[in-house]
């Protein structure tokens, strides 16, 4: 896979939440990740592994405890006031449940054009036309603008959320579990829509998801997280070459290599440690079948195994 230009560098981002009595919950631990222009960068991991927390730092909603996020030559974690507002123009977010973010009293055309109104980029009299153009981009008829969000299916609401995210012509769209609540067939059509937007408009996507099988179908780069740390980073078309025991367990659960009747899918066993009381050493040690003494004392750092392929494991497969 050719290397597209890096447009965002997440460098050593750590986020710790104080939990009282001097304890901290480390939601992200020294996360380093590069986002390349016009690509799908997928961040995958189980619930609570720190995906949303990391994106809140990217969106400048919640500052990290440590680390930098370099975008357009500036550290976005340090932006404030008008600079922070302008940052929002370039990076937009689509959430799992857009209905929760929509004002039910507003028509779809008002919801879609709200970001444009906020930046003084559209007049009220032009709203219907502009909303119609954006609705067409997400394959909905222009007259959809006259509807209210309650009168739509989940898939249609998610298209409206994407149209709204597109309104400011952003460079990056962050999709946080944006298709997770949808039926498989609707999920499929939304993914196809995002792929079309990526190809036709050159939008860069950061796609947050817990489903490795889904992202394997379209992601250019995949980052696998576990309890706040990156376990493995590799190209999407090389997922079958994953060498971290966690990624391999996830892969085996979705793409069993042996298909004989006797084959039992190797599920992830073992206790997940509490994020407020992490063991020293490797975060994955309690569930790893390859765990050895060194894993219990020394936290593995991300090491380059081959081009664009990194894993944090003392004993990669
Ligand atoms: N404001 C907060 N205060 C304390 N802990 C928090 C806060 N926000 C998140 N956390 C904790 O940080 C960890 C990471 O949470 P986060 O929401 O980033 O996970 P996630 O990977 O997005 O999970 P999901 O797939 O369920 O959305 C979790 O243990 C969560 O409970
Ligand atoms: S470092 Fe050890 S415990 Fe952690 S994933 Fe690798 S082999 Fe397993
Ligand atoms: Mg989340």
PDB file of N, CA and C in Angstrom, residues 163-197:
ATOM      1  N   UNK A 163     -24.704  13.914   6.272  1.00  0.00           N
ATOM      2  CA  UNK A 163     -24.908  15.138   5.476  1.00  0.00           C
ATOM      3  C   UNK A 163     -24.533  16.368   6.297  1.00  0.00           C
ATOM      4  N   UNK A 164     -24.934  16.367   7.556  1.00  0.00           N
ATOM      5  CA  UNK A 164     -24.607  17.492   8.450  1.00  0.00           C
ATOM      6  C   UNK A 164     -23.090  17.590   8.646  1.00  0.00           C
ATOM      7  N   UNK A 165     -22.452  16.425   8.811  1.00  0.00           N
ATOM      8  CA  UNK A 165     -20.994  16.422   8.996  1.00  0.00           C
ATOM      9  C   UNK A 165     -20.298  16.946   7.734  1.00  0.00           C
ATOM     10  N   UNK A 166     -20.910  16.698   6.561  1.00  0.00           N
ATOM     11  CA  UNK A 166     -20.293  17.129   5.292  1.00  0.00           C
ATOM     12  C   UNK A 166     -20.474  18.620   5.023  1.00  0.00           C
ATOM     13  N   UNK A 167     -21.460  19.239   5.715  1.00  0.00           N
ATOM     14  CA  UNK A 167     -21.866  20.613   5.384  1.00  0.00           C
ATOM     15  C   UNK A 167     -20.689  21.582   5.333  1.00  0.00           C
ATOM     16  N   UNK A 168     -19.755  21.456   6.258  1.00  0.00           N
ATOM     17  CA  UNK A 168     -18.644  22.413   6.313  1.00  0.00           C
ATOM     18  C   UNK A 168     -17.459  21.969   5.460  1.00  0.00           C
ATOM     19  N   UNK A 169     -17.697  20.939   4.638  1.00  0.00           N
ATOM     20  CA  UNK A 169     -16.643  20.425   3.765  1.00  0.00           C
ATOM     21  C   UNK A 169     -15.373  20.078   4.558  1.00  0.00           C
ATOM     22  N   UNK A 170     -15.513  19.252   5.588  1.00  0.00           N
ATOM     23  CA  UNK A 170     -14.375  18.977   6.469  1.00  0.00           C
ATOM     24  C   UNK A 170     -13.322  18.105   5.789  1.00  0.00           C
ATOM     25  N   UNK A 171     -12.119  18.170   6.322  1.00  0.00           N
ATOM     26  CA  UNK A 171     -11.040  17.337   5.782  1.00  0.00           C
ATOM     27  C   UNK A 171     -11.111  15.925   6.402  1.00  0.00           C
ATOM     28  N   UNK A 172     -11.520  15.901   7.687  1.00  0.00           N
ATOM     29  CA  UNK A 172     -11.575  14.623   8.401  1.00  0.00           C
ATOM     30  C   UNK A 172     -12.980  14.429   8.991  1.00  0.00           C
ATOM     31  N   UNK A 173     -13.517  13.227   8.853  1.00  0.00           N
ATOM     32  CA  UNK A 173     -14.756  12.894   9.568  1.00  0.00           C
ATOM     33  C   UNK A 173     -14.451  11.718  10.501  1.00  0.00           C
ATOM     34  N   UNK A 174     -14.768  11.912  11.779  1.00  0.00           N
ATOM     35  CA  UNK A 174     -14.593  10.849  12.769  1.00  0.00           C
ATOM     36  C   UNK A 174     -15.939  10.153  12.937  1.00  0.00           C
ATOM     37  N   UNK A 175     -15.991   8.852  12.666  1.00  0.00           N
ATOM     38  CA  UNK A 175     -17.230   8.087  12.855  1.00  0.00           C
ATOM     39  C   UNK A 175     -17.046   7.234  14.100  1.00  0.00           C
ATOM     40  N   UNK A 176     -17.745   7.565  15.181  1.00  0.00           N
ATOM     41  CA  UNK A 176     -17.592   6.816  16.435  1.00  0.00           C
ATOM     42  C   UNK A 176     -18.735   5.813  16.551  1.00  0.00           C
ATOM     43  N   UNK A 177     -18.468   4.573  16.221  1.00  0.00           N
ATOM     44  CA  UNK A 177     -19.473   3.495  16.226  1.00  0.00           C
ATOM     45  C   UNK A 177     -20.694   3.930  15.411  1.00  0.00           C
ATOM     46  N   UNK A 178     -20.446   4.633  14.300  1.00  0.00           N
ATOM     47  CA  UNK A 178     -21.541   5.248  13.549  1.00  0.00           C
ATOM     48  C   UNK A 178     -22.481   4.240  12.909  1.00  0.00           C
ATOM     49  N   UNK A 179     -22.030   2.996  12.725  1.00  0.00           N
ATOM     50  CA  UNK A 179     -22.915   2.020  12.082  1.00  0.00           C
ATOM     51  C   UNK A 179     -23.288   0.884  13.037  1.00  0.00           C
ATOM     52  N   UNK A 180     -22.810   0.969  14.286  1.00  0.00           N
ATOM     53  CA  UNK A 180     -22.958  -0.174  15.202  1.00  0.00           C
ATOM     54  C   UNK A 180     -24.410  -0.483  15.560  1.00  0.00           C
ATOM     55  N   UNK A 181     -25.268   0.537  15.558  1.00  0.00           N
ATOM     56  CA  UNK A 181     -26.652   0.292  15.988  1.00  0.00           C
ATOM     57  C   UNK A 181     -27.546  -0.107  14.815  1.00  0.00           C
ATOM     58  N   UNK A 182     -26.982  -0.198  13.614  1.00  0.00           N
ATOM     59  CA  UNK A 182     -27.812  -0.450  12.432  1.00  0.00           C
ATOM     60  C   UNK A 182     -27.862  -1.936  12.073  1.00  0.00           C
ATOM     61  N   UNK A 183     -28.940  -2.333  11.381  1.00  0.00           N
ATOM     62  CA  UNK A 183     -29.014  -3.711  10.860  1.00  0.00           C
ATOM     63  C   UNK A 183     -27.873  -3.919   9.879  1.00  0.00           C
ATOM     64  N   UNK A 184     -27.486  -5.187   9.708  1.00  0.00           N
ATOM     65  CA  UNK A 184     -26.330  -5.477   8.854  1.00  0.00           C
ATOM     66  C   UNK A 184     -26.482  -4.892   7.447  1.00  0.00           C
ATOM     67  N   UNK A 185     -27.681  -5.030   6.841  1.00  0.00           N
ATOM     68  CA  UNK A 185     -27.831  -4.556   5.451  1.00  0.00           C
ATOM     69  C   UNK A 185     -27.759  -3.032   5.398  1.00  0.00           C
ATOM     70  N   UNK A 186     -28.314  -2.357   6.395  1.00  0.00           N
ATOM     71  CA  UNK A 186     -28.263  -0.885   6.419  1.00  0.00           C
ATOM     72  C   UNK A 186     -26.813  -0.446   6.675  1.00  0.00           C
ATOM     73  N   UNK A 187     -26.151  -1.166   7.567  1.00  0.00           N
ATOM     74  CA  UNK A 187     -24.743  -0.893   7.865  1.00  0.00           C
ATOM     75  C   UNK A 187     -23.928  -0.957   6.566  1.00  0.00           C
ATOM     76  N   UNK A 188     -24.221  -1.953   5.773  1.00  0.00           N
ATOM     77  CA  UNK A 188     -23.517  -2.156   4.519  1.00  0.00           C
ATOM     78  C   UNK A 188     -23.705  -0.961   3.570  1.00  0.00           C
ATOM     79  N   UNK A 189     -24.939  -0.459   3.472  1.00  0.00           N
ATOM     80  CA  UNK A 189     -25.168   0.656   2.540  1.00  0.00           C
ATOM     81  C   UNK A 189     -24.507   1.940   3.064  1.00  0.00           C
ATOM     82  N   UNK A 190     -24.456   2.105   4.377  1.00  0.00           N
ATOM     83  CA  UNK A 190     -23.806   3.303   4.932  1.00  0.00           C
ATOM     84  C   UNK A 190     -22.293   3.223   4.687  1.00  0.00           C
ATOM     85  N   UNK A 191     -21.718   2.037   4.860  1.00  0.00           N
ATOM     86  CA  UNK A 191     -20.278   1.879   4.610  1.00  0.00           C
ATOM     87  C   UNK A 191     -19.974   2.183   3.141  1.00  0.00           C
ATOM     88  N   UNK A 192     -20.846   1.683   2.247  1.00  0.00           N
ATOM     89  CA  UNK A 192     -20.619   1.949   0.817  1.00  0.00           C
ATOM     90  C   UNK A 192     -20.682   3.446   0.534  1.00  0.00           C
ATOM     91  N   UNK A 193     -21.613   4.121   1.210  1.00  0.00           N
ATOM     92  CA  UNK A 193     -21.730   5.579   1.050  1.00  0.00           C
ATOM     93  C   UNK A 193     -20.446   6.268   1.521  1.00  0.00           C
ATOM     94  N   UNK A 194     -19.925   5.864   2.673  1.00  0.00           N
ATOM     95  CA  UNK A 194     -18.698   6.483   3.198  1.00  0.00           C
ATOM     96  C   UNK A 194     -17.529   6.230   2.239  1.00  0.00           C
ATOM     97  N   UNK A 195     -17.460   5.020   1.696  1.00  0.00           N
ATOM     98  CA  UNK A 195     -16.378   4.699   0.751  1.00  0.00           C
ATOM     99  C   UNK A 195     -16.489   5.575  -0.497  1.00  0.00           C
ATOM    100  N   UNK A 196     -17.721   5.826  -0.939  1.00  0.00           N
ATOM    101  CA  UNK A 196     -17.911   6.695  -2.114  1.00  0.00           C
ATOM    102  C   UNK A 196     -17.434   8.107  -1.801  1.00  0.00           C
ATOM    103  N   UNK A 197     -17.787   8.607  -0.618  1.00  0.00           N
ATOM    104  CA  UNK A 197     -17.381   9.969  -0.222  1.00  0.00           C
ATOM    105  C   UNK A 197     -15.861  10.059  -0.099  1.00  0.00           C
TER     106      UNK A 197
END
